[in-house]
Amino acid sequence: MKSHRGIRAAVALSSGVLAVLAFQGTASAAPVPPGDGWDHVWSGASGDFKVYVEEHGDLISACDTKADGKTPTVWVGPGTGETTWYSFRVTGGSGSCVSKSASLGGVYNLPEGQKFTVTACSYGCGAWPFVNDH
């Protein structure tokens, strides 16, 4: 009777390879920054970034969602778009996220009831208004 060790070894090896490939596949999912409930979520037109806004705590996050060598930049300001309260860049490549919130104080503590616009650019740009009413 022949040994089935070779077959068992091949099955075990192929199962391991499939497990690694499956894990890598899930790693490419869009990153989600820390936060428990997002009031607004916007995506760049070419799928290169996502912007998240949680009005309670004035939490604004952005994530780089595409391995294209570009660095998403975010500007936050009043609804007119004429001035900027603050800006930040998402460095670190695809899968990286950066967050700013009222807990940092100063310009990051957005006044309640005021309209703001979040503008973000990477390959292309987008601008999204919201009223900070939480």
Short mmCIF file of C-alpha atoms in Angstrom, two decimals:
data_model
loop_
_atom_site.label_atom_id
_atom_site.label_comp_id
_atom_site.label_asym_id
_atom_site.label_seq_id
_atom_site.Cartn_x
_atom_site.Cartn_y
_atom_site.Cartn_z
CA MET A 1 0.00 0.00 0.00
CA LYS A 2 1.38 3.38 -1.04
CA SER A 3 1.83 6.24 1.40
CA HIS A 4 -0.41 9.24 0.99
CA ARG A 5 2.05 11.57 2.74
CA GLY A 6 2.93 13.33 -0.52
CA ILE A 7 -0.71 13.97 -1.30
CA ARG A 8 -1.40 15.16 2.24
CA ALA A 9 1.61 17.48 2.11
CA ALA A 10 0.45 18.94 -1.23
CA VAL A 11 -3.08 19.48 0.11
CA ALA A 12 -1.73 21.12 3.27
CA LEU A 13 0.59 23.37 1.24
CA SER A 14 -2.14 24.43 -1.18
CA SER A 15 -4.53 25.10 1.72
CA GLY A 16 -1.90 27.33 3.32
CA VAL A 17 -1.37 29.24 0.07
CA LEU A 18 -5.12 29.76 -0.33
CA ALA A 19 -5.37 31.01 3.26
CA VAL A 20 -2.59 33.55 2.63
CA LEU A 21 -4.24 34.72 -0.59
CA ALA A 22 -7.61 35.05 1.14
CA PHE A 23 -6.02 37.09 3.94
CA GLN A 24 -4.30 39.39 1.45
CA GLY A 25 -7.59 39.88 -0.35
CA THR A 26 -9.29 41.17 2.75
CA ALA A 27 -6.36 43.46 3.53
CA SER A 28 -7.14 45.48 0.41
CA ALA A 29 -10.53 46.56 1.78
CA ALA A 30 -10.90 50.29 2.36
CA PRO A 31 -9.46 51.37 5.71
CA VAL A 32 -11.77 52.83 8.32
CA PRO A 33 -10.37 55.35 10.79
CA PRO A 34 -11.19 55.22 14.49
CA GLY A 35 -14.65 56.46 15.42
CA ASP A 36 -17.94 54.93 16.43
CA GLY A 37 -20.51 56.52 14.15
CA TRP A 38 -19.99 58.62 11.06
CA ASP A 39 -22.47 61.36 10.18
CA HIS A 40 -20.98 61.79 6.71
CA VAL A 41 -18.78 59.60 4.50
CA TRP A 42 -17.55 60.77 1.11
CA SER A 43 -15.31 59.13 -1.49
CA GLY A 44 -12.99 60.64 -4.06
CA ALA A 45 -14.34 60.29 -7.60
CA SER A 46 -11.50 57.98 -8.62
CA GLY A 47 -11.69 55.90 -5.44
CA ASP A 48 -8.40 57.27 -4.15
CA PHE A 49 -9.55 58.51 -0.72
CA LYS A 50 -12.42 58.54 1.75
CA VAL A 51 -13.40 61.35 4.11
CA TYR A 52 -15.32 60.68 7.32
CA VAL A 53 -17.06 63.28 9.51
CA GLU A 54 -18.45 62.67 12.97
CA GLU A 55 -20.00 65.95 14.10
CA HIS A 56 -19.95 65.06 17.82
CA GLY A 57 -16.37 65.80 18.81
CA ASP A 58 -15.70 67.48 15.46
CA LEU A 59 -13.89 64.36 14.23
CA ILE A 60 -12.75 64.60 10.62
CA SER A 61 -10.74 61.73 9.18
CA ALA A 62 -9.38 60.89 5.78
CA CYS A 63 -7.95 57.65 4.45
CA ASP A 64 -5.82 56.91 1.40
CA THR A 65 -7.65 54.05 -0.35
CA LYS A 66 -5.64 53.60 -3.52
CA ALA A 67 -2.03 52.59 -4.09
CA ASP A 68 -1.37 55.29 -6.67
CA GLY A 69 1.52 57.19 -5.09
CA LYS A 70 -0.64 60.25 -4.45
CA THR A 71 -1.11 61.86 -1.02
CA PRO A 72 -4.67 62.97 -0.20
CA THR A 73 -4.92 66.47 1.28
CA VAL A 74 -7.93 67.77 3.22
CA TRP A 75 -9.00 71.37 3.90
CA VAL A 76 -11.71 72.29 6.41
CA GLY A 77 -13.26 75.73 6.42
CA PRO A 78 -16.49 77.71 6.51
CA GLY A 79 -19.10 76.92 3.89
CA THR A 80 -17.99 79.77 1.64
CA GLY A 81 -14.77 78.01 0.64
CA GLU A 82 -12.93 81.35 0.84
CA THR A 83 -10.85 80.57 3.90
CA THR A 84 -9.42 77.47 5.52
CA TRP A 85 -9.53 76.76 9.23
CA TYR A 86 -7.05 73.92 8.92
CA SER A 87 -5.68 71.32 6.54
CA PHE A 88 -3.89 68.00 6.79
CA ARG A 89 -2.30 65.36 4.57
CA VAL A 90 -2.70 61.59 4.66
CA THR A 91 0.86 60.29 4.48
CA GLY A 92 1.91 56.66 4.62
CA GLY A 93 0.34 55.38 1.42
CA SER A 94 -2.69 53.25 0.75
CA GLY A 95 -4.42 52.11 3.93
CA SER A 96 -3.25 55.10 5.97
CA CYS A 97 -5.69 57.36 7.82
CA VAL A 98 -5.28 60.70 9.59
CA SER A 99 -7.80 62.22 12.01
CA LYS A 100 -8.30 65.65 13.56
CA SER A 101 -10.80 66.41 16.31
CA ALA A 102 -11.96 68.99 18.85
CA SER A 103 -9.85 67.21 21.48
CA LEU A 104 -6.80 68.80 19.81
CA GLY A 105 -8.22 72.25 20.68
CA GLY A 106 -7.80 75.48 18.74
CA VAL A 107 -8.92 75.45 15.11
CA TYR A 108 -9.98 71.79 15.37
CA ASN A 109 -12.83 72.69 17.76
CA LEU A 110 -15.48 73.70 15.23
CA PRO A 111 -18.31 76.01 16.37
CA GLU A 112 -21.74 74.39 16.68
CA GLY A 113 -24.46 75.31 14.21
CA GLN A 114 -22.04 76.63 11.59
CA LYS A 115 -21.77 75.39 8.02
CA PHE A 116 -18.41 73.91 7.02
CA THR A 117 -16.99 72.53 3.82
CA VAL A 118 -14.55 69.66 3.65
CA THR A 119 -12.47 69.75 0.48
CA ALA A 120 -10.21 66.84 -0.34
CA CYS A 121 -7.86 66.24 -3.24
CA SER A 122 -5.64 63.43 -4.42
CA TYR A 123 -5.93 62.60 -8.12
CA GLY A 124 -9.10 64.68 -8.29
CA CYS A 125 -10.89 66.91 -5.80
CA GLY A 126 -14.25 67.00 -4.11
CA ALA A 127 -15.98 69.45 -1.77
CA TRP A 128 -18.74 68.47 0.64
CA PRO A 129 -20.69 70.82 2.93
CA PHE A 130 -22.12 69.95 6.33
CA VAL A 131 -23.62 71.81 9.27
CA ASN A 132 -21.89 71.06 12.55
CA ASP A 133 -25.06 70.59 14.59
CA HIS A 134 -24.08 67.88 17.08
#
